[in-house]
């Protein structure tokens, strides 16, 4: 929801841009901390969700760790002041260069995704006369009940070590003298809103930690990944996730031993609601079968709808929300169904079809809500577009 001052400010600005509500961001971060701290849970921010410098600095100021998936993310996290001792490095394809740089930084832990990777990290650490801390990312074959494009914890997914390969992991760990086994890591998918999914994950984590302990490998860290979903349908009613219920599930269903640490890697839940993509209507094309609103933002600014059929609420900020028709001339409708599309030369460049919106005009401001996670970071320069700008709340 935007107040009139904010909309007046938008009217002065060139579009498209991401608008970041830094107050909502701070409130969200605080809510997450307040829910995690009583249990002593460690939260790493999954920086892939958004590494806008300002956003990133605010997150750093709350003392979260950083969950990185590339060498550049590791570097950026450290440059932005994240504690090296709270940096984890995941990713199914870490290059030798990335591993070497992370070894030099003495990060907290590598989340290792295959037996071969264990051996490579060991060799590279040995060459530097260092010991690398590792956690084994296990593919637990737990269904995240989310969109199949963002499911990661099933056997058909490329991530993690499958359970039948675990004996080979134990054997490799026995031989790799330059590795320190820290624990086990999981991440089963993103935009998970069903807490039963996490209960199932806890059951698998409990079985697997026991399996390692029985083989003489004490599990110090249980890293259960991220994935907590947000309410894309009702951003104003539910701007902050129910972190309390989320963490409570893990407290209740994980077998947490004394001296064991539980780690999380939350991305979307911390940043998604804090930003909207603001654009203008360039053209209105009213046809017989279809009405199109052609925006000055498209898949180059926010690709989620096109890539994952993701739903984002779309609002016309320049008109009253469409409700009952109050127009004295009832032949003029109050709202129309539009296909809201971008300017890119691709038919898939459509934010959503048949969106009910007030009758809209060239120059109207359109907000695409809940765009703070996997929005700006996934922007591209396709069609040689300008880099999307960012604007921040005061
Ligand atoms: N940890 C690992 C190992 C991950 O791969 C991810 C996300 C996270 C944590 C953070 O997950 P989150 O809490 O944000 O759900 N671009 C897609 C989402 C891709 C998620 C990739 N991995 C989207 O826009 O929906």
CSV table of C-alpha atoms and ligand atoms in Angstrom, one decimal:
chain,number,residue,atom,x,y,z
A,1,UNK,CA,0.0,0.0,0.0
A,2,UNK,CA,1.4,3.4,-1.0
A,3,UNK,CA,0.4,6.7,0.6
A,4,UNK,CA,-0.3,9.8,-1.5
A,5,UNK,CA,3.1,11.3,-0.7
A,6,UNK,CA,4.9,8.3,-2.0
A,7,UNK,CA,2.8,8.2,-5.2
A,8,UNK,CA,3.5,11.9,-5.7
A,9,UNK,CA,7.2,11.1,-5.4
A,10,UNK,CA,6.9,8.3,-7.9
A,11,UNK,CA,5.3,10.7,-10.3
A,12,UNK,CA,8.4,12.8,-10.4
A,13,UNK,CA,10.7,9.9,-11.2
A,14,UNK,CA,11.7,8.1,-14.3
A,15,UNK,CA,10.4,4.6,-14.5
A,16,UNK,CA,10.9,1.6,-14.2
A,17,UNK,CA,12.5,1.3,-10.8
A,18,UNK,CA,12.5,-0.9,-7.8
A,19,UNK,CA,11.1,0.8,-4.7
A,20,UNK,CA,12.5,-0.5,-1.5
A,21,UNK,CA,10.6,0.1,1.8
A,22,UNK,CA,13.6,0.0,4.1
A,23,UNK,CA,11.3,0.4,7.2
A,24,UNK,CA,9.4,-2.8,6.3
A,25,UNK,CA,12.7,-4.5,5.7
A,26,UNK,CA,14.0,-3.6,9.1
A,27,UNK,CA,10.7,-4.6,10.8
A,28,UNK,CA,10.9,-8.0,9.0
A,29,UNK,CA,14.5,-8.6,10.0
A,30,UNK,CA,13.7,-7.7,13.6
A,31,UNK,CA,10.7,-10.1,13.6
A,32,UNK,CA,13.0,-12.9,12.3
A,33,UNK,CA,15.6,-12.2,14.9
A,34,UNK,CA,13.1,-12.0,17.7
A,35,UNK,CA,11.7,-15.4,16.7
A,36,UNK,CA,15.1,-17.1,16.2
A,37,UNK,CA,17.1,-15.8,19.1
A,38,UNK,CA,15.2,-17.4,21.9
A,39,UNK,CA,16.1,-20.8,20.5
A,40,UNK,CA,19.7,-19.8,19.7
A,41,UNK,CA,19.1,-20.5,16.0
A,42,UNK,CA,21.7,-19.1,13.6
A,43,UNK,CA,20.2,-17.4,10.5
A,44,UNK,CA,22.2,-16.8,7.4
A,45,UNK,CA,20.8,-14.5,4.8
A,46,UNK,CA,20.6,-16.2,1.4
A,47,UNK,CA,22.1,-13.3,-0.5
A,48,UNK,CA,21.1,-14.7,-3.9
A,49,UNK,CA,17.6,-13.3,-3.1
A,50,UNK,CA,18.8,-9.7,-3.2
A,51,UNK,CA,22.2,-8.2,-3.1
A,52,UNK,CA,21.2,-4.6,-3.7
A,53,UNK,CA,24.0,-2.8,-1.7
A,54,UNK,CA,21.6,-0.8,0.5
A,55,UNK,CA,19.4,-3.8,1.3
A,56,UNK,CA,22.4,-5.9,1.9
A,57,UNK,CA,23.9,-3.3,4.4
A,58,UNK,CA,20.7,-3.2,6.4
A,59,UNK,CA,20.6,-7.0,6.6
A,60,UNK,CA,24.3,-7.1,7.7
A,61,UNK,CA,23.5,-4.6,10.4
A,62,UNK,CA,21.2,-7.2,12.1
A,63,UNK,CA,24.1,-9.6,12.6
A,64,UNK,CA,22.9,-12.3,10.3
A,65,UNK,CA,25.4,-14.7,8.6
A,66,UNK,CA,25.6,-14.9,4.8
A,67,UNK,CA,24.7,-17.9,2.6
A,68,UNK,CA,26.6,-17.5,-0.6
A,69,UNK,CA,26.4,-19.5,-3.9
A,70,UNK,CA,29.3,-18.1,-5.8
A,71,UNK,CA,32.8,-16.8,-5.2
A,72,UNK,CA,31.7,-13.3,-5.9
A,73,UNK,CA,28.9,-13.6,-3.3
A,74,UNK,CA,31.5,-14.7,-0.8
A,75,UNK,CA,33.6,-11.7,-1.6
A,76,UNK,CA,30.7,-9.2,-1.5
A,77,UNK,CA,29.5,-10.6,1.8
A,78,UNK,CA,32.9,-10.0,3.4
A,79,UNK,CA,33.3,-6.6,1.8
A,80,UNK,CA,29.9,-5.6,3.2
A,81,UNK,CA,31.1,-6.5,6.7
A,82,UNK,CA,29.5,-9.9,7.2
A,83,UNK,CA,31.6,-11.9,9.7
A,84,UNK,CA,33.7,-14.5,7.8
A,85,UNK,CA,33.0,-16.9,10.6
A,86,UNK,CA,29.3,-16.7,9.6
A,87,UNK,CA,29.7,-17.2,5.8
A,88,UNK,CA,28.6,-20.5,4.2
A,89,UNK,CA,29.4,-21.3,0.6
A,90,UNK,CA,26.9,-23.6,-1.2
A,91,UNK,CA,26.5,-24.4,-4.9
A,92,UNK,CA,26.6,-27.5,-7.0
A,93,UNK,CA,29.4,-26.2,-9.3
A,94,UNK,CA,32.0,-24.4,-7.3
A,95,UNK,CA,35.1,-23.7,-9.5
A,96,UNK,CA,38.7,-24.2,-8.2
A,97,UNK,CA,39.2,-20.5,-8.3
A,98,UNK,CA,36.1,-19.9,-6.1
A,99,UNK,CA,37.1,-22.6,-3.7
A,100,UNK,CA,40.7,-21.3,-3.4
A,101,UNK,CA,39.4,-17.8,-2.7
A,102,UNK,CA,37.0,-19.0,0.0
A,103,UNK,CA,39.8,-21.1,1.5
A,104,UNK,CA,41.9,-17.9,1.7
A,105,UNK,CA,39.1,-16.1,3.5
A,106,UNK,CA,38.7,-18.9,6.1
A,107,UNK,CA,34.9,-18.9,5.8
A,108,UNK,CA,32.8,-20.8,8.3
A,109,UNK,CA,31.8,-23.7,6.0
A,110,UNK,CA,31.6,-25.2,2.5
A,111,UNK,CA,28.3,-26.9,1.9
A,112,UNK,CA,29.5,-29.7,-0.3
A,113,UNK,CA,27.3,-31.2,-2.9
A,114,UNK,CA,29.2,-34.3,-4.2
A,115,UNK,CA,31.9,-36.9,-3.3
A,116,UNK,CA,34.0,-35.5,-6.1
A,117,UNK,CA,33.7,-32.0,-4.7
A,118,UNK,CA,34.9,-33.2,-1.3
A,119,UNK,CA,38.0,-34.6,-2.8
A,120,UNK,CA,38.7,-31.4,-4.8
A,121,UNK,CA,38.3,-29.1,-1.7
A,122,UNK,CA,40.6,-31.5,0.2
A,123,UNK,CA,43.3,-31.3,-2.5
A,124,UNK,CA,43.0,-27.5,-2.8
A,125,UNK,CA,43.1,-27.1,1.0
A,126,UNK,CA,46.1,-29.5,1.2
A,127,UNK,CA,48.0,-27.4,-1.4
A,128,UNK,CA,47.5,-24.4,0.9
A,129,UNK,CA,48.3,-26.3,4.0
A,130,UNK,CA,44.8,-25.4,5.4
A,131,UNK,CA,41.9,-27.3,6.8
A,132,UNK,CA,38.4,-26.6,5.3
A,133,UNK,CA,35.2,-27.0,7.3
A,134,UNK,CA,32.6,-28.9,5.4
A,135,UNK,CA,29.0,-29.8,5.7
A,136,UNK,CA,27.4,-32.4,3.5
A,137,UNK,CA,24.4,-31.2,1.5
A,138,UNK,CA,22.1,-34.2,1.4
A,139,UNK,CA,19.2,-34.6,-1.0
A,140,UNK,CA,16.6,-35.9,1.5
A,141,UNK,CA,14.0,-36.7,-1.2
A,142,UNK,CA,11.4,-34.7,0.6
A,143,UNK,CA,8.7,-33.1,-1.5
A,144,UNK,CA,8.5,-29.3,-0.9
A,145,UNK,CA,5.0,-29.0,-2.4
A,146,UNK,CA,6.0,-25.9,-4.2
A,147,UNK,CA,6.4,-25.0,-7.9
A,148,UNK,CA,8.4,-27.8,-9.6
A,149,UNK,CA,10.8,-25.2,-11.0
A,150,UNK,CA,11.9,-24.2,-7.5
A,151,UNK,CA,11.9,-27.6,-5.9
A,152,UNK,CA,15.5,-28.8,-5.0
A,153,UNK,CA,15.2,-31.7,-2.6
A,154,UNK,CA,14.0,-34.5,-4.8
A,155,UNK,CA,16.1,-37.2,-6.4
A,156,UNK,CA,15.4,-35.8,-9.8
A,157,UNK,CA,17.1,-32.5,-8.8
A,158,UNK,CA,20.8,-31.9,-9.3
A,159,UNK,CA,21.5,-30.7,-5.8
A,160,UNK,CA,23.1,-32.5,-2.9
A,161,UNK,CA,24.3,-36.0,-2.3
A,162,UNK,CA,21.7,-38.7,-2.6
A,163,UNK,CA,21.4,-40.9,0.4
A,164,UNK,CA,22.7,-44.1,-1.3
A,165,UNK,CA,26.0,-42.2,-1.9
A,166,UNK,CA,26.5,-41.4,1.8
A,167,UNK,CA,28.7,-44.5,2.5
A,168,UNK,CA,31.1,-43.1,-0.1
A,169,UNK,CA,31.0,-39.7,1.7
A,170,UNK,CA,32.0,-41.3,5.0
A,171,UNK,CA,34.8,-43.1,3.2
A,172,UNK,CA,36.0,-40.0,1.6
A,173,UNK,CA,35.8,-38.0,4.8
A,174,UNK,CA,38.0,-40.7,6.4
A,175,UNK,CA,40.7,-40.2,3.8
A,176,UNK,CA,40.5,-36.4,3.4
A,177,UNK,CA,42.9,-35.2,6.1
A,178,UNK,CA,42.4,-31.5,5.2
A,179,UNK,CA,38.7,-31.5,5.8
A,180,UNK,CA,36.9,-30.9,9.1
A,181,UNK,CA,33.4,-32.4,9.1
A,182,UNK,CA,30.9,-29.9,10.6
A,183,UNK,CA,27.6,-31.4,9.9
A,184,UNK,CA,24.8,-31.8,7.4
A,185,UNK,CA,23.0,-29.4,5.2
A,186,UNK,CA,19.6,-29.5,3.4
A,187,UNK,CA,17.6,-27.1,1.2
A,188,UNK,CA,14.5,-28.7,-0.3
A,189,UNK,CA,13.0,-25.8,-2.2
A,190,UNK,CA,11.7,-22.3,-2.1
A,191,UNK,CA,8.3,-20.6,-1.4
A,192,UNK,CA,7.2,-23.3,1.0
A,193,UNK,CA,4.1,-22.3,3.0
A,194,UNK,CA,3.0,-25.6,4.3
A,195,UNK,CA,4.7,-26.2,7.7
A,196,UNK,CA,4.1,-30.0,7.4
A,197,UNK,CA,6.8,-30.0,4.7
A,198,UNK,CA,9.3,-28.8,7.3
A,199,UNK,CA,8.0,-31.4,9.8
A,200,UNK,CA,8.8,-34.1,7.2
A,201,UNK,CA,12.2,-32.5,6.7
A,202,UNK,CA,12.9,-32.6,10.4
A,203,UNK,CA,12.1,-36.4,10.5
A,204,UNK,CA,14.6,-37.0,7.7
A,205,UNK,CA,17.3,-34.8,9.3
A,206,UNK,CA,16.9,-36.7,12.6
A,207,UNK,CA,17.4,-40.1,10.8
A,208,UNK,CA,20.4,-38.8,8.9
A,209,UNK,CA,22.2,-37.2,11.8
A,210,UNK,CA,21.8,-40.5,13.7
A,211,UNK,CA,23.2,-42.3,10.6
A,212,UNK,CA,26.4,-40.1,10.7
A,213,UNK,CA,26.8,-40.4,14.5
A,214,UNK,CA,26.6,-44.2,14.3
A,215,UNK,CA,29.5,-44.0,11.9
A,216,UNK,CA,31.6,-42.0,14.3
A,217,UNK,CA,31.1,-38.6,12.8
A,218,UNK,CA,29.6,-36.2,15.3
A,219,UNK,CA,27.2,-33.7,13.7
A,220,UNK,CA,27.8,-30.3,15.1
A,221,UNK,CA,25.8,-28.3,12.7
A,222,UNK,CA,22.3,-29.0,11.4
A,223,UNK,CA,21.7,-26.6,8.5
A,224,UNK,CA,18.1,-26.9,7.3
A,225,UNK,CA,18.4,-24.3,4.5
A,226,UNK,CA,15.8,-21.8,3.6
A,227,UNK,CA,12.6,-21.8,1.6
A,228,UNK,CA,10.0,-20.1,3.9
A,229,UNK,CA,7.4,-18.6,1.6
A,230,UNK,CA,5.6,-15.3,1.6
A,231,UNK,CA,2.1,-14.2,0.8
A,232,UNK,CA,2.2,-13.0,-2.8
A,233,UNK,CA,-1.6,-12.7,-2.9
A,234,UNK,CA,-2.0,-10.4,0.1
A,235,UNK,CA,1.1,-8.3,0.5
A,236,UNK,CA,-0.7,-5.6,2.6
A,237,UNK,CA,-2.5,-8.0,4.9
A,238,UNK,CA,0.6,-10.2,5.5
A,239,UNK,CA,3.7,-8.1,5.0
A,240,UNK,CA,5.7,-10.2,7.5
A,241,UNK,CA,6.0,-14.0,7.6
A,242,UNK,CA,5.0,-15.9,10.6
A,243,UNK,CA,8.6,-16.6,11.7
A,244,UNK,CA,7.5,-17.7,15.1
A,245,UNK,CA,5.5,-20.7,13.8
A,246,UNK,CA,8.3,-21.5,11.4
A,247,UNK,CA,11.1,-21.7,13.9
A,248,UNK,CA,8.8,-23.4,16.4
A,249,UNK,CA,8.4,-26.4,14.0
A,250,UNK,CA,12.2,-27.0,14.1
A,251,UNK,CA,12.4,-26.5,17.8
A,252,UNK,CA,9.6,-29.1,18.3
A,253,UNK,CA,10.5,-31.7,15.6
A,254,UNK,CA,14.3,-31.6,15.3
A,255,UNK,CA,16.3,-33.7,17.8
A,256,UNK,CA,18.7,-31.0,18.8
A,257,UNK,CA,21.6,-32.3,21.0
A,258,UNK,CA,23.4,-30.2,23.5
A,259,UNK,CA,26.2,-28.2,21.8
A,260,UNK,CA,24.6,-28.7,18.4
A,261,UNK,CA,23.9,-25.6,16.3
A,262,UNK,CA,20.9,-25.2,14.1
A,263,UNK,CA,21.4,-23.0,11.0
A,264,UNK,CA,18.9,-21.5,8.5
A,265,UNK,CA,19.4,-19.9,5.2
A,266,UNK,CA,16.5,-17.6,4.6
A,267,UNK,CA,16.3,-15.4,1.5
A,268,UNK,CA,12.8,-14.7,0.2
A,269,UNK,CA,11.1,-14.4,3.6
A,270,UNK,CA,13.5,-11.6,4.6
A,271,UNK,CA,13.2,-9.4,1.6
A,272,UNK,CA,10.3,-10.2,-0.7
A,273,UNK,CA,7.7,-7.9,0.6
A,274,UNK,CA,10.0,-4.9,1.0
A,275,UNK,CA,10.1,-4.0,-2.7
A,276,UNK,CA,7.8,-3.3,-5.6
A,277,UNK,CA,8.6,-2.8,-9.2
A,278,UNK,CA,7.2,0.5,-10.3
A,279,UNK,CA,6.5,1.2,-14.0
A,280,UNK,CA,4.4,3.3,-16.2
A,281,UNK,CA,1.8,2.4,-18.9
A,282,UNK,CA,3.3,3.2,-22.2
A,283,UNK,CA,0.4,2.2,-24.4
A,284,UNK,CA,-3.1,0.9,-24.0
A,285,UNK,CA,-4.3,-1.5,-26.8
A,286,UNK,CA,-8.0,-2.2,-26.6
A,287,UNK,CA,-9.0,-5.0,-28.8
A,288,UNK,CA,-12.0,-7.2,-29.3
A,289,UNK,CA,-10.6,-10.3,-27.8
A,290,UNK,CA,-7.9,-8.7,-25.6
A,291,UNK,CA,-6.9,-5.5,-23.9
A,292,UNK,CA,-3.3,-4.9,-23.4
A,293,UNK,CA,-1.5,-2.7,-21.0
A,294,UNK,CA,2.0,-2.2,-22.3
A,295,UNK,CA,4.4,-1.2,-19.5
A,296,UNK,CA,7.8,0.2,-19.6
A,297,UNK,CA,9.0,-2.7,-17.4
A,298,UNK,CA,9.1,-6.3,-18.6
A,299,UNK,CA,10.9,-9.6,-18.1
A,300,UNK,CA,14.2,-7.8,-18.1
A,301,UNK,CA,13.3,-6.1,-14.8
A,302,UNK,CA,11.3,-9.0,-13.2
A,303,UNK,CA,11.4,-12.4,-14.8
A,304,UNK,CA,9.6,-14.5,-12.2
A,305,UNK,CA,6.1,-14.4,-13.8
A,306,UNK,CA,7.6,-15.5,-17.2
A,307,UNK,CA,10.1,-18.0,-15.8
A,308,UNK,CA,8.0,-19.7,-13.0
A,309,UNK,CA,4.5,-18.6,-13.8
A,310,UNK,CA,4.8,-16.7,-10.5
A,311,UNK,CA,1.9,-14.6,-9.3
A,312,UNK,CA,2.6,-11.0,-8.3
A,313,UNK,CA,-0.2,-8.6,-7.3
A,314,UNK,CA,-0.5,-5.7,-9.9
A,315,UNK,CA,-2.0,-2.4,-8.9
A,316,UNK,CA,-2.7,0.9,-10.8
A,317,UNK,CA,-1.4,3.6,-8.4
A,318,UNK,CA,-2.9,6.4,-10.5
A,319,UNK,CA,-6.5,5.3,-10.3
A,320,UNK,CA,-8.9,4.4,-7.5
A,321,UNK,CA,-8.9,0.6,-7.0
A,322,UNK,CA,-11.7,-1.0,-9.1
A,323,UNK,CA,-14.6,-1.8,-6.9
A,324,UNK,CA,-18.3,-1.3,-7.4
A,325,UNK,CA,-19.1,0.9,-10.4
A,326,UNK,CA,-19.7,4.4,-9.1
A,327,UNK,CA,-19.5,6.0,-12.5
A,328,UNK,CA,-22.9,7.8,-13.1
A,329,UNK,CA,-22.6,6.7,-16.8
A,330,UNK,CA,-22.8,3.0,-16.3
A,331,UNK,CA,-21.9,2.3,-19.9
A,332,UNK,CA,-18.4,3.3,-18.9
A,333,UNK,CA,-17.0,0.3,-16.9
A,334,UNK,CA,-15.1,0.8,-13.7
A,335,UNK,CA,-12.6,-2.0,-14.4
A,336,UNK,CA,-11.4,-3.9,-17.4
A,337,UNK,CA,-9.4,-7.1,-17.8
A,338,UNK,CA,-6.0,-6.4,-19.2
A,339,UNK,CA,-3.1,-8.6,-20.2
A,340,UNK,CA,-0.3,-6.7,-18.5
A,341,UNK,CA,2.8,-7.0,-20.7
A,342,UNK,CA,6.2,-5.6,-21.1
A,343,UNK,CA,8.0,-4.0,-24.0
A,344,UNK,CA,10.4,-6.9,-24.7
A,345,UNK,CA,10.3,-8.7,-28.1
A,346,UNK,CA,9.1,-12.0,-26.7
A,347,UNK,CA,5.6,-13.3,-26.5
A,348,UNK,CA,6.3,-14.6,-23.0
A,349,UNK,CA,7.0,-11.1,-21.8
A,350,UNK,CA,3.7,-10.9,-19.9
A,351,UNK,CA,3.3,-10.3,-16.2
A,352,UNK,CA,-0.2,-11.7,-16.1
A,353,UNK,CA,-3.2,-12.2,-18.3
A,354,UNK,CA,-6.8,-11.0,-17.5
A,355,UNK,CA,-5.8,-8.7,-14.7
A,356,UNK,CA,-8.8,-6.8,-13.3
A,357,UNK,CA,-7.7,-3.2,-13.2
A,358,UNK,CA,-9.4,0.2,-13.2
A,359,UNK,CA,-9.7,1.6,-16.7
A,360,UNK,CA,-6.1,2.7,-17.3
A,361,UNK,CA,-4.4,5.3,-19.4
A,362,UNK,CA,-1.0,6.1,-20.8
A,363,UNK,CA,1.3,7.4,-18.1
A,364,UNK,CA,-0.5,5.6,-15.2
A,365,UNK,CA,1.9,4.2,-12.5
A,366,UNK,CA,1.7,0.4,-12.1
A,367,UNK,CA,3.1,-1.4,-9.1
A,368,UNK,CA,4.1,-5.1,-9.3
A,369,UNK,CA,4.2,-6.1,-5.6
A,370,UNK,CA,6.3,-8.5,-3.5
A,371,UNK,CA,9.3,-8.1,-5.9
A,372,UNK,CA,12.1,-7.8,-3.3
A,373,UNK,CA,13.3,-11.4,-3.7
A,374,UNK,CA,14.7,-12.7,-7.0
A,375,UNK,CA,13.6,-9.5,-8.7
A,376,UNK,CA,16.4,-6.9,-9.2
A,377,UNK,CA,19.0,-9.6,-8.9
A,378,UNK,CA,17.6,-11.5,-11.8
A,379,UNK,CA,17.3,-8.5,-14.0
A,380,UNK,CA,19.1,-8.7,-17.4
A,381,UNK,CA,20.2,-6.5,-20.2
A,382,UNK,CA,18.4,-8.4,-22.9
A,383,UNK,CA,17.3,-6.1,-25.8
A,384,UNK,CA,20.2,-3.8,-24.5
A,385,UNK,CA,17.8,-2.4,-21.9
A,386,UNK,CA,19.0,0.1,-19.3
A,387,UNK,CA,19.9,-1.4,-15.9
A,388,UNK,CA,16.8,-1.0,-13.7
A,389,UNK,CA,17.2,1.7,-11.1
A,390,UNK,CA,16.4,1.6,-7.3
A,391,UNK,CA,14.6,4.1,-5.1
A,392,UNK,CA,14.4,3.9,-1.4
A,393,UNK,CA,11.9,5.0,1.3
A,394,UNK,CA,13.1,7.9,3.3
B,1,LIG,N1,19.8,-22.1,0.5
B,1,LIG,C1,20.1,-22.6,-0.7
B,1,LIG,C2,21.1,-23.7,-0.8
B,1,LIG,C3,19.3,-22.2,-1.8
B,1,LIG,O1,19.6,-22.8,-3.0
B,1,LIG,C4,18.4,-21.2,-1.7
B,1,LIG,C5,17.6,-20.7,-2.8
B,1,LIG,C6,18.2,-20.6,-0.4
B,1,LIG,C7,18.9,-21.1,0.7
B,1,LIG,C8,17.2,-19.5,-0.1
B,1,LIG,O2,15.9,-19.9,-0.4
B,1,LIG,P1,14.7,-19.0,0.0
B,1,LIG,O3,14.6,-18.8,1.5
B,1,LIG,O4,14.9,-17.7,-0.7
B,1,LIG,O5,13.5,-19.7,-0.5
B,1,LIG,N2,14.6,-17.6,-8.2
B,1,LIG,C9,13.5,-18.4,-7.6
B,1,LIG,C10,14.0,-19.0,-6.3
B,1,LIG,C11,15.3,-19.8,-6.4
B,1,LIG,C12,15.8,-20.2,-5.1
B,1,LIG,C13,17.2,-20.7,-5.2
B,1,LIG,N3,17.7,-21.2,-4.0
B,1,LIG,C14,12.3,-17.6,-7.5
B,1,LIG,O6,12.3,-16.5,-7.9
B,1,LIG,O7,11.3,-18.1,-6.9
